[in-house]
XYZ file of C-alpha atoms in Angstrom:
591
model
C 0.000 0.000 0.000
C 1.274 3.559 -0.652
C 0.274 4.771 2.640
C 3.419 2.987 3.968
C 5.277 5.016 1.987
C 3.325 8.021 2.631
C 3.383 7.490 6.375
C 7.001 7.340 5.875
C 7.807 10.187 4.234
C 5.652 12.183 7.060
C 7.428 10.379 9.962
C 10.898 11.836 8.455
C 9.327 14.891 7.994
C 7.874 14.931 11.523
C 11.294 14.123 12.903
C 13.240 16.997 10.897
C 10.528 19.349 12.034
C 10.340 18.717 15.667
C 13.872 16.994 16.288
C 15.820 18.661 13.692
C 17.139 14.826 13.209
C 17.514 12.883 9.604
C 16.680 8.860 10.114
C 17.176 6.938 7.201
C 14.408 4.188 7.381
C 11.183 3.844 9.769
C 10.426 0.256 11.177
C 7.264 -0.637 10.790
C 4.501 -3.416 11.654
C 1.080 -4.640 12.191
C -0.367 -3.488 14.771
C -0.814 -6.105 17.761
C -4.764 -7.284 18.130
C -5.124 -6.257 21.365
C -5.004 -1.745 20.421
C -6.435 -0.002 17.952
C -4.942 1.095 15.010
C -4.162 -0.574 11.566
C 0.042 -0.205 11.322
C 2.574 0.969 13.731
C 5.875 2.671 13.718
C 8.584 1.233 16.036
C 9.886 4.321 18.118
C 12.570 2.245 20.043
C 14.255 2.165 16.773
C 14.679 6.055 16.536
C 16.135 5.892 20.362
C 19.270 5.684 18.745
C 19.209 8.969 16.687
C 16.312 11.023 18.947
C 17.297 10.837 22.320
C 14.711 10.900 25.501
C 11.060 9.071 26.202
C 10.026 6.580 23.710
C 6.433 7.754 24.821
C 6.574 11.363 24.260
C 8.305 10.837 21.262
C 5.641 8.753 19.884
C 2.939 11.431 21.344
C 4.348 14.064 19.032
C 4.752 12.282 16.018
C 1.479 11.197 16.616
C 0.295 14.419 16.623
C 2.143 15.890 13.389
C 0.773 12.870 11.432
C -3.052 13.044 12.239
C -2.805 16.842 11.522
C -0.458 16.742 7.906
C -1.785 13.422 7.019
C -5.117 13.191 5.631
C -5.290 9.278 5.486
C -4.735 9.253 9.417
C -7.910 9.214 11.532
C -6.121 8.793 15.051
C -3.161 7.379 17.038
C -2.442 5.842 20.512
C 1.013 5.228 21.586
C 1.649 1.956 23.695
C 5.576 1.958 25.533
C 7.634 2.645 22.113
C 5.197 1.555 19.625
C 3.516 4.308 17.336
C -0.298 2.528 16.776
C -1.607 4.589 13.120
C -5.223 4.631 12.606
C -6.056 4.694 8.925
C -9.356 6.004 6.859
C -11.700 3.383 5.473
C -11.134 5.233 2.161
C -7.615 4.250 2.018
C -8.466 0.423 2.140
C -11.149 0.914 -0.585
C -9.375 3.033 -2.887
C -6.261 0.422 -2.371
C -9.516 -2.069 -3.293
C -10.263 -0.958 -5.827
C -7.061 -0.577 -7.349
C -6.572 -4.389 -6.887
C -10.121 -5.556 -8.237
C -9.868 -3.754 -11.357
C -6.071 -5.022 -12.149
C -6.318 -8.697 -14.339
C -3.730 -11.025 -13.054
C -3.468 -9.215 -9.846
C -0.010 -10.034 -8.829
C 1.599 -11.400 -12.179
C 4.231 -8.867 -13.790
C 4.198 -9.378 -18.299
C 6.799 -10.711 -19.751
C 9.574 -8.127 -20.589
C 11.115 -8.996 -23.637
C 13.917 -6.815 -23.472
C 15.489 -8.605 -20.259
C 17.883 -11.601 -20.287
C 16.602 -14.937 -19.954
C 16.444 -17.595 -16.684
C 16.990 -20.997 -16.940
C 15.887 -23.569 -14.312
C 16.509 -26.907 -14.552
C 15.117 -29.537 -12.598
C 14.361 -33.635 -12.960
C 17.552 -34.796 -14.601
C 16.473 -38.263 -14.212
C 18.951 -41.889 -14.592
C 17.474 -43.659 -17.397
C 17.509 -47.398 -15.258
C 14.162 -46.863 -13.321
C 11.141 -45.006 -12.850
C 10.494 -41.514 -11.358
C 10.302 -41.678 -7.218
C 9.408 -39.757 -4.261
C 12.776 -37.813 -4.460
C 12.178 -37.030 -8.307
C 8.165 -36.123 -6.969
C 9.927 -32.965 -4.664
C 12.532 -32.338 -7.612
C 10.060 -31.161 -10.279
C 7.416 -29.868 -8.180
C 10.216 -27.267 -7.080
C 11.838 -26.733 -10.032
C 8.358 -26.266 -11.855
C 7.210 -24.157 -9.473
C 10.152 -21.939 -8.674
C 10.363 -21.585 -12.797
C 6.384 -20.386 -12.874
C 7.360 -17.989 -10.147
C 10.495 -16.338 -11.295
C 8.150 -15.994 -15.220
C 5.598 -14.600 -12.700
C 8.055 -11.369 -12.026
C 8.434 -10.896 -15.930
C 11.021 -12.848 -17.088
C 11.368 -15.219 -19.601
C 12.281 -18.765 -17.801
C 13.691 -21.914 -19.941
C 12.421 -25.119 -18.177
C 15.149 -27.523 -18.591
C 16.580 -31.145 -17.285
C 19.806 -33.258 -18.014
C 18.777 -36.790 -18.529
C 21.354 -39.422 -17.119
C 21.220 -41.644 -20.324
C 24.920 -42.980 -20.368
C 26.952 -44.740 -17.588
C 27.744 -48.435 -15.942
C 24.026 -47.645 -14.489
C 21.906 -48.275 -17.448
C 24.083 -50.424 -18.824
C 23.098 -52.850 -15.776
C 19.847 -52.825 -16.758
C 20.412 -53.115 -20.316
C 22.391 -56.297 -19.771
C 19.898 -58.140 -16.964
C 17.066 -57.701 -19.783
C 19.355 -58.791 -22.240
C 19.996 -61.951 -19.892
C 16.816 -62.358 -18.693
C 14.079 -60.404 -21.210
C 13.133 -62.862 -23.500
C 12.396 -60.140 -25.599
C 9.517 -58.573 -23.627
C 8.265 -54.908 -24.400
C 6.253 -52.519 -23.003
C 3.972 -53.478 -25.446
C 3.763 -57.149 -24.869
C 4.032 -57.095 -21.661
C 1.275 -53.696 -20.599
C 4.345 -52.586 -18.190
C 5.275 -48.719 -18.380
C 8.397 -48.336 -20.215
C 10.730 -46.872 -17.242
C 9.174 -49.419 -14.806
C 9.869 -52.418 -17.090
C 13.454 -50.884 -17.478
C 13.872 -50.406 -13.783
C 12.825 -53.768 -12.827
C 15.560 -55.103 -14.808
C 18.064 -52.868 -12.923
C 16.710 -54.684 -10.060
C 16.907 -57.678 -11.310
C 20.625 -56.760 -12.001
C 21.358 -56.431 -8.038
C 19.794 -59.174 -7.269
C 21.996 -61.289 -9.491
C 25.116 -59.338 -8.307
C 24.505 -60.129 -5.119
C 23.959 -63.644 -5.353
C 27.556 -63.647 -7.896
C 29.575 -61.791 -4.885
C 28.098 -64.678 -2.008
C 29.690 -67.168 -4.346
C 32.696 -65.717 -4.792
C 32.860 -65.421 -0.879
C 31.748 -68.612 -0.209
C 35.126 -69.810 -2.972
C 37.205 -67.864 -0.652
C 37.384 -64.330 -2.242
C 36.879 -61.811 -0.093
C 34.157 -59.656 -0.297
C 36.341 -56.074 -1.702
C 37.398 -58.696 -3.970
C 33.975 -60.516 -5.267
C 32.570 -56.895 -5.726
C 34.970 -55.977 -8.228
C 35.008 -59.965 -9.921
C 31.531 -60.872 -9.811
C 31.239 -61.526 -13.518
C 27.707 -59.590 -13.889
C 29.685 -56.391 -13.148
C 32.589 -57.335 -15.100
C 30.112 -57.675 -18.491
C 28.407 -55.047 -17.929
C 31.876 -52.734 -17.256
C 32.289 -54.141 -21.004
C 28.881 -53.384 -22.465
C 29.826 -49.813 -21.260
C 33.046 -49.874 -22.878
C 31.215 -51.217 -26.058
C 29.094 -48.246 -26.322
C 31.543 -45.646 -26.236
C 33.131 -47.232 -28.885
C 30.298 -46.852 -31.057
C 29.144 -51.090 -30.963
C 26.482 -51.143 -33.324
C 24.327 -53.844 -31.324
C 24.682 -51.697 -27.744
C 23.882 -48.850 -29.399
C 20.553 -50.295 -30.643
C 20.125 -51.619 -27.589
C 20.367 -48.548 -25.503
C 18.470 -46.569 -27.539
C 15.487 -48.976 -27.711
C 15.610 -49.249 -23.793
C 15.986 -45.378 -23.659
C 13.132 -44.461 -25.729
C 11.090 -47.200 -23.398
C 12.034 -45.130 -20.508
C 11.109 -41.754 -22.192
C 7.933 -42.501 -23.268
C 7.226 -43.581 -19.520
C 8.576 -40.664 -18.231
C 6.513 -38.405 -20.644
C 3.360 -40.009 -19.063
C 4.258 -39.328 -15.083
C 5.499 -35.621 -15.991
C 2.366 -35.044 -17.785
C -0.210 -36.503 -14.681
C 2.211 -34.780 -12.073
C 1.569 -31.538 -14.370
C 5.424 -30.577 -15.179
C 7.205 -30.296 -18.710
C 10.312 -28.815 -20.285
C 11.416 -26.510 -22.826
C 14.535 -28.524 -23.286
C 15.947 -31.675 -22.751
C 20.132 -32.250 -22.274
C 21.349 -35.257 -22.465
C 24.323 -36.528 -20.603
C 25.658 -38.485 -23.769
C 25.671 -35.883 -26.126
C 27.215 -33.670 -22.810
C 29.307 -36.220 -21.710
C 32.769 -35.022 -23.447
C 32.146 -30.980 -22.906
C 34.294 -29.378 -21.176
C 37.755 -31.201 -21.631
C 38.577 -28.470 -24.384
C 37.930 -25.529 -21.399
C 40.109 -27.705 -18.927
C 42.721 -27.780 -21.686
C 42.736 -24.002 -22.172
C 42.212 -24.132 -18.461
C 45.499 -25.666 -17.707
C 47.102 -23.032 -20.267
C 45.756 -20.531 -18.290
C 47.177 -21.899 -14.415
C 43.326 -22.194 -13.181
C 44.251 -26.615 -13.252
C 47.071 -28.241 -12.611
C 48.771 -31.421 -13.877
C 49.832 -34.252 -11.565
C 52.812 -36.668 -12.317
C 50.019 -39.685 -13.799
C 48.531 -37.117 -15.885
C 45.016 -36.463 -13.953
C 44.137 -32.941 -14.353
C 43.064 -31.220 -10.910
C 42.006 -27.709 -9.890
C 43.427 -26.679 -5.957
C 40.972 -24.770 -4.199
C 42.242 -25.065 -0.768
C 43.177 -21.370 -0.743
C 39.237 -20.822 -0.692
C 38.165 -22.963 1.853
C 37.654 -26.513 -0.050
C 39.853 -29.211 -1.551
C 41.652 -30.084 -4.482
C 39.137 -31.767 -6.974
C 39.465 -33.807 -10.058
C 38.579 -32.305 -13.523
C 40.169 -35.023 -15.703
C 41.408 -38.551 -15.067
C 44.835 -39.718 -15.654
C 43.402 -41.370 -19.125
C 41.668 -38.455 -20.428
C 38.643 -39.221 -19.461
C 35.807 -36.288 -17.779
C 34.487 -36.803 -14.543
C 31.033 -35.630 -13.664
C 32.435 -32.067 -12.792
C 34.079 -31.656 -15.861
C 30.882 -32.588 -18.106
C 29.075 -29.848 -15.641
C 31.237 -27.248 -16.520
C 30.730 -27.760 -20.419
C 26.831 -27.795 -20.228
C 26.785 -24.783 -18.373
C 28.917 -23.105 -21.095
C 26.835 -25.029 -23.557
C 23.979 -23.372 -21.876
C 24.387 -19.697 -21.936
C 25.895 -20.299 -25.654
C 22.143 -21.801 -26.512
C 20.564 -18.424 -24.848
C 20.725 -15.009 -23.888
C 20.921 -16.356 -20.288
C 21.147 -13.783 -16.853
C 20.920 -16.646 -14.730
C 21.124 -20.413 -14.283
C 19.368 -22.411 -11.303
C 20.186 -26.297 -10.544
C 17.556 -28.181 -8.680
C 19.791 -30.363 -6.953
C 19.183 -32.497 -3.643
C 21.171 -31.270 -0.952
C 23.993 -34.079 -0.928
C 25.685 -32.258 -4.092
C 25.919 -28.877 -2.003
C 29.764 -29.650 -1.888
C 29.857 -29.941 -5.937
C 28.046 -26.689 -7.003
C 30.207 -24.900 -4.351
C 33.217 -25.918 -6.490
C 31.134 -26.090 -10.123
C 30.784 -22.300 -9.249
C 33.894 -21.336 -8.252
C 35.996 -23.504 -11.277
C 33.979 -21.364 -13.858
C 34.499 -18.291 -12.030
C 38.144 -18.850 -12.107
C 37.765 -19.676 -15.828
C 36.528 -16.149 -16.192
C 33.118 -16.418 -17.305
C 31.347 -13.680 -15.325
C 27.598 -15.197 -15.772
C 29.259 -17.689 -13.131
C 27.787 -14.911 -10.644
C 24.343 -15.562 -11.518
C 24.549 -19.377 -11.243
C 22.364 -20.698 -8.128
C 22.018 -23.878 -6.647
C 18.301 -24.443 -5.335
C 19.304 -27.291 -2.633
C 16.676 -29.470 -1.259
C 16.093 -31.859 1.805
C 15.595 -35.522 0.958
C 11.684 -36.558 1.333
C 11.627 -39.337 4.095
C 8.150 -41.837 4.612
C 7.347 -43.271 7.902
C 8.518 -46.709 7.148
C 11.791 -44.715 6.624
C 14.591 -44.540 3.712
C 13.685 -45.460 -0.279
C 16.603 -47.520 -1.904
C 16.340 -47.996 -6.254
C 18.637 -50.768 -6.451
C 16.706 -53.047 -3.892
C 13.500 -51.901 -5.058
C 12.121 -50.496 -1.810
C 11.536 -46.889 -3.738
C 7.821 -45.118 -3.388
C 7.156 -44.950 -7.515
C 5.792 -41.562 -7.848
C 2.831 -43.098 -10.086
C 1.725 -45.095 -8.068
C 2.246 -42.393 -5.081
C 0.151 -40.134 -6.686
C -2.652 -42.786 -7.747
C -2.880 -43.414 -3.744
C -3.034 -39.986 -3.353
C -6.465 -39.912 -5.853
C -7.691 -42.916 -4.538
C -7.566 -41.381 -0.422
C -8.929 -38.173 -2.276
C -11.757 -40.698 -3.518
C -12.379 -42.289 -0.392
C -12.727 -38.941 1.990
C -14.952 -37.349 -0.151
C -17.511 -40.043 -0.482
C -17.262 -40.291 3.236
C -18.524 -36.452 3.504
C -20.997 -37.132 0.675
C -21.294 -33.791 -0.754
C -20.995 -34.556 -4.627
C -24.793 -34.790 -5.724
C -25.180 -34.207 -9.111
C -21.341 -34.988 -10.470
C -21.055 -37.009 -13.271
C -18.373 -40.034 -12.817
C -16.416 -38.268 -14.855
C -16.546 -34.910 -13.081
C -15.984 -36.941 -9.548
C -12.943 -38.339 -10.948
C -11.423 -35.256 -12.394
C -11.988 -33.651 -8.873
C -10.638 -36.404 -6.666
C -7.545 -36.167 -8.929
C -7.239 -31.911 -8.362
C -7.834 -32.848 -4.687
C -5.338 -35.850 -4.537
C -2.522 -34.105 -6.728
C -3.767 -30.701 -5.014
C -3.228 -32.334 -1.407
C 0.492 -33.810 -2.776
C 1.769 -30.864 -3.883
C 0.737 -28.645 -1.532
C 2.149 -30.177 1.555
C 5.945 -30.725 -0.424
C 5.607 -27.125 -1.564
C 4.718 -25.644 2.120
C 7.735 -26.341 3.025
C 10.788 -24.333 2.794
C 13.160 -26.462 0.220
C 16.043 -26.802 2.665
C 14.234 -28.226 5.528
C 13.687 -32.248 4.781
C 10.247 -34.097 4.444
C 8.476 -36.713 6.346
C 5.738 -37.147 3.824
C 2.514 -39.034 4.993
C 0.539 -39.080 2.680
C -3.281 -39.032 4.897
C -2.132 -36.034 6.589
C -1.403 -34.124 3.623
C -4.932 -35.105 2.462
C -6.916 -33.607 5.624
C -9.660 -30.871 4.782
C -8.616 -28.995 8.123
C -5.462 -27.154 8.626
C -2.349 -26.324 6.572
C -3.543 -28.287 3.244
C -3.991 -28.501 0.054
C -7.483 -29.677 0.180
C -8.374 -27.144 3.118
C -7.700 -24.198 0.204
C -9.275 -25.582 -1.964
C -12.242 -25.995 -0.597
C -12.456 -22.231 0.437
C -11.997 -21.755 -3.610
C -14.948 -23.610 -4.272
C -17.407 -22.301 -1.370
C -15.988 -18.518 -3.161
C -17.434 -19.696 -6.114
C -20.341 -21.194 -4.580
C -21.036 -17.636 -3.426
C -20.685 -15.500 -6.685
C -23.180 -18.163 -8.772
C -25.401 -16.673 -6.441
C -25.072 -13.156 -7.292
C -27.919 -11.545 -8.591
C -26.537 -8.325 -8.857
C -23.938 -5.900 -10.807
C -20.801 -6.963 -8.738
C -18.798 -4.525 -10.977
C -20.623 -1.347 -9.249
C -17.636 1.042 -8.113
C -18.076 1.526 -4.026
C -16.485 4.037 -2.637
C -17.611 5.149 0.201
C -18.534 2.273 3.332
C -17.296 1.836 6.481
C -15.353 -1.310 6.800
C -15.886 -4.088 9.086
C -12.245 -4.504 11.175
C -12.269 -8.588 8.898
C -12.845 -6.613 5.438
C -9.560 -4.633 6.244
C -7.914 -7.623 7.187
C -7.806 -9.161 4.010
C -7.066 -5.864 2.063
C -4.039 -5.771 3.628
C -3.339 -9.617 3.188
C -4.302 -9.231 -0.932
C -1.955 -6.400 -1.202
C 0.868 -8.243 -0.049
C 0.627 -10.710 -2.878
C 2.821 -9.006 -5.561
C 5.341 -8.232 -2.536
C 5.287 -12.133 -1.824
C 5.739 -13.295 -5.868
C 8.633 -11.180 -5.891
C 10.223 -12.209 -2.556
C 9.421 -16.377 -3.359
C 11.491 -15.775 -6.869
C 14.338 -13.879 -5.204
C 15.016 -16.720 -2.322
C 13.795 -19.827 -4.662
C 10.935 -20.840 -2.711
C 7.474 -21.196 -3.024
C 6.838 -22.159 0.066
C 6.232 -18.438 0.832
C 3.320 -18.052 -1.994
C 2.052 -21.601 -0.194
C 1.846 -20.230 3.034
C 0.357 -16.779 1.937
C -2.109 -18.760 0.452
C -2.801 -20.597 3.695
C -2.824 -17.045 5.469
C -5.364 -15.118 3.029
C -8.110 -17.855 3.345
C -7.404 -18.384 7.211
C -8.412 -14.535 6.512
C -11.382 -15.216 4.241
C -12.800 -17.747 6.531
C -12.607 -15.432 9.563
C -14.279 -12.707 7.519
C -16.726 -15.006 5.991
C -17.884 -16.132 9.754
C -17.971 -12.410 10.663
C -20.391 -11.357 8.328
C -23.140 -11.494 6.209
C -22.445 -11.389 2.399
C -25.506 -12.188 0.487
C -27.547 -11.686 3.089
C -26.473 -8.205 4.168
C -28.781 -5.299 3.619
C -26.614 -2.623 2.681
C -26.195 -2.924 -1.534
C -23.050 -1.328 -1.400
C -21.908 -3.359 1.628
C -23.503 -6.346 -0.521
C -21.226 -5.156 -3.726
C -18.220 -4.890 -1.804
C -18.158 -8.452 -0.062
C -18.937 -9.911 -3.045
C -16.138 -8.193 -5.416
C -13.487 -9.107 -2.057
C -14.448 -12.773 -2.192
C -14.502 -12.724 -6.217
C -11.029 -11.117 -5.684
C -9.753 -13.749 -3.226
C -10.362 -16.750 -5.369
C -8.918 -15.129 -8.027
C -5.853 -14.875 -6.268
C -5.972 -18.147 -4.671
C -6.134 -19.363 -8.247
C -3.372 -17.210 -9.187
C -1.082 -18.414 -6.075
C -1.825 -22.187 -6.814
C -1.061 -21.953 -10.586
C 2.282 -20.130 -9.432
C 2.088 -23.808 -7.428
C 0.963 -26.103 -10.406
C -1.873 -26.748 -8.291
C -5.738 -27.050 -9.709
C -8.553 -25.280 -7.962
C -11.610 -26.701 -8.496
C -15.295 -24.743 -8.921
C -17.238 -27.385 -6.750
C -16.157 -29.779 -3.952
């Protein structure tokens, strides 16, 4: 609200006048419930520039402002807090301003600025998408909405893991064991069919290395022998030589896993702008650590390794190239992201990475920095906390992993079962029921990763995330659709300009609250989290529900009253609808 700044202005004013004192900010808050007033300016921190009683200080500023400042109706001054009374006008003119404005909130697209890239997923092609990958793109998505949100044009992106010993384990179990089974002949999603072969692949392992124990190896020993490794170290070997056969193979199991992956992204309601992929990226950047070495940012060690020393800044030495020329993951990192800001006119670069690769980016960062590239300033790392269950830990190799399919099929089917319990859908079609069970399910999911701030970690369960009271998904939602409930009722012109009622104390409220939202998009896209347009959400329809308890909105008596109430709630879903886009999350008109 401009007052803020208006008040401001006057308190400086009021100080230079009366003190003959400059201050070069005013602290402000909300004022406490229990006194009147509708913000309040923090004497104690002017103690340190005006000298004597916080009190009498207060007093006479309190006095300037109601007489210069129109908008101020009255004051009270509690110990060293400064409690401003505001006119009803200000709220409705600041109202009105917010009713009339379409995408309240959302700044266009300004094509002049530099782009942002965010990339998130950058899934292993050996197995289906997980729990983990479920947090992953839900942040990244969201984050990449947000940050578009403030203007700028974002590039959704992901590097897809498609090359490595990895998927070469489960190329060779299905090679072994397959008989030829597809997707097709078999009904089994592409990745899953893929990843149960990379199971299948441990199992076998495991059984090789007992025997080799029980023969008298030991067991450092049967890990590196077993001969299931040992093939599949060749198969690898095979494919970066070009072998025709493993080629074909990979791609066919590849394109399996694609297709699979195509579906979850699509029913968890993420996509990309761009795919990398990790064998086309695999051998960038050993031309940069050549000039790099030229330049005296690496070093060379007696068995030829390349490695950068970065103990100077507070980390270690680290590995760029191996003593037989071949990259390590860092050095294939440090070639996409040249490869990326090459591709497009790119101000920044976020990585939506899981917090055990904190170490990495720190040095990622600071190699290309060294290497001169100044965009290495604008690179961010958007770390995450794992997402933990309460039957504890997922592992992919034993197959112990929650598959984010069928995670957020559960997640429908609970949605499903709680709302025929409440038995409030009268009139739905099947079809309609299902579509809303899958909002509410999805809705519920989302919501309670997205809550929370990205570096804290996760215990998910999935039934409390689900619950209509409280701090959910389904809880918002449901105030969306009673809003809407509420203006198919309408009977009048809710577009009538009012400008001139007194407002009930819950009608100011949620003024305030609304106008906070573009403050709140622009502060979630600077710190990478939407967790603070989650729990604004949260906050505004806390607000709504108070107000709606407090009074009478149809059923008042006052027209203009009538108008008002009506345009605040029509304005409230529209920015609950607004928020939970920002969120990839559905609202839906009826529940």
């Amino acid at each position: 609200m401009n007052i803020q700044n208006t008040i401001e202005t006057a308190v400086k004013k009021a100080i230079k006048t009366i003190y003959d004192a400059d201050v070069n900010a005013i602290e402000f808050q909300a004022t406490k419930k229990d006194f009147d007033g509708d913000i309040t300016v923090v004497i104690f921190a002017l103690l340190r520039t005006i000298k004597g009683n916080p009190v009498e200080i207060g007093t006479k500023i309190g006095e300037y402002l109601k007489e210069n400042v129109s908008e101020i109706t009255d004051f009270n001054v509690v110990k060293g807090f400064l409690n401003l009374s505001i006119d009803d006008g200000v709220y409705l003119n600041t109202f009105n301003n917010i009713y009339t404005t379409e995408d309240f909130g959302i700044t266009p697209l300004n094509p002049n600025q530099k782009e942002v890239m965010v990339e998130y997923c950058s899934p292993n092609t050996n197995k289906p998408l997980h729990l983990g990958h479920i947090r992953n793109n839900l942040l990244g998505y969201s984050v990449a909405e947000i940050i578009a949100a403030t203007g700028k044009k974002v590039w959704k992106t992901q590097i897809i893991n498609d090359r490595g010993i990895h998927i070469c384990k489960s190329m060779l179990a299905w090679q072994r064991y397959g008989n030829g089974e597809t997707p097709e002949s078999t009904g089994i999603k592409g990745d899953k069919l893929v990843g149960n072969y990379y199971v299948r692949f441990d199992q076998e392992y495991k059984k090789q290395i007992s025997e080799l124990i029980t023969q008298g190896s030991t067991e450092e020993d049967a890990k590196k022998n077993a001969p299931f490794l040992l093939e599949a170290q060749e198969m690898l070997r095979k494919w970066e030589a070009g072998d025709e056969e493993v080629v074909a193979l990979w791609k066919m199991m590849n394109e399996w896993v694609y297709a699979g992956f195509e579906i979850t992204h699509k029913e968890l309601g993420v996509n990309f702008d761009k795919n990398y992929y990790e064998s086309n990226t695999y051998l960038l950047g050993k031309d940069v650590v050549a000039h790099g070495l030229e330049k005296g940012v690496f070093y060379k060690k007696e068995d030829g390794s390349v490695w950068i020393d970065l103990t100077d800044e507070g980390l270690d030495e680290k590995i760029v190239l191996r003593s037989d020329g071949t990259a390590v993951y860092m050095t294939q990192d440090i070639g996409t992201a040249i490869e990326r800001f090459k591709d497009y006119n790119l101000e920044s670069l976020t990585y939506t990475v899981g917090n055990e690769q904190d170490y990495h980016f720190k040095v990622l960062f600071l190699i290309l920095k060294k290497l001169g590239f100044e965009w290495a300033d604008n690179l961010s790392h958007l770390s995450y906390g794992m997402v933990d269950l309460p039957s504890g830990k997922m592992k992919s190799r034993e197959g112990t992993v929650v598959d984010a399919d069928d995670l957020m099929i559960e997640m429908t089917n609970t949605a499903r079962e709680i709302s025929e319990e409440l038995g409030k859908l009268e009139g739905y079609s099947n079809e309609e029921k299902e579509k809303l069970y899958k909002t509410i399910g999805l809705g519920a999911l989302k919501y309670y990763i997205l809550k929370v701030d990205p570096k804290k970690r996760i215990l998910f369960d999935p039934k409390e995330s689900i619950d209509f009271n409280g701090n959910t998904g389904p809880f918002i939602q449901y105030t969306y659709a009673r809003i809407q409930s509420i203006l198919r009722k309408v009977d009048f012109d809710i577009d009538k300009p009012i400008t001139d009622i007194k407002l009930h104390e819950k009608e100011i409220e949620l003024v305030k609250i609304l106008e906070q939202f573009p403050e709140v998009i622009q502060n979630s896209a600077k710190n990478n989290s939407p967790a603070l347009i989650a729990n604004y959400t949260y906050d505004l329809v806390k607000g709504y529900n108070s107000f709606y308890q407090s009074v009478p909105i149809l059923s008042c008596d006052n027209i203009d009253k009538k108008v008002f109430r009506a345009q605040l709630s029509m304005k409230v879903g529209e920015t609950i609808k607004i928020a939970f886009k920002l969120l990839g999350i559905g609202v839906p008109n009826r529940m």
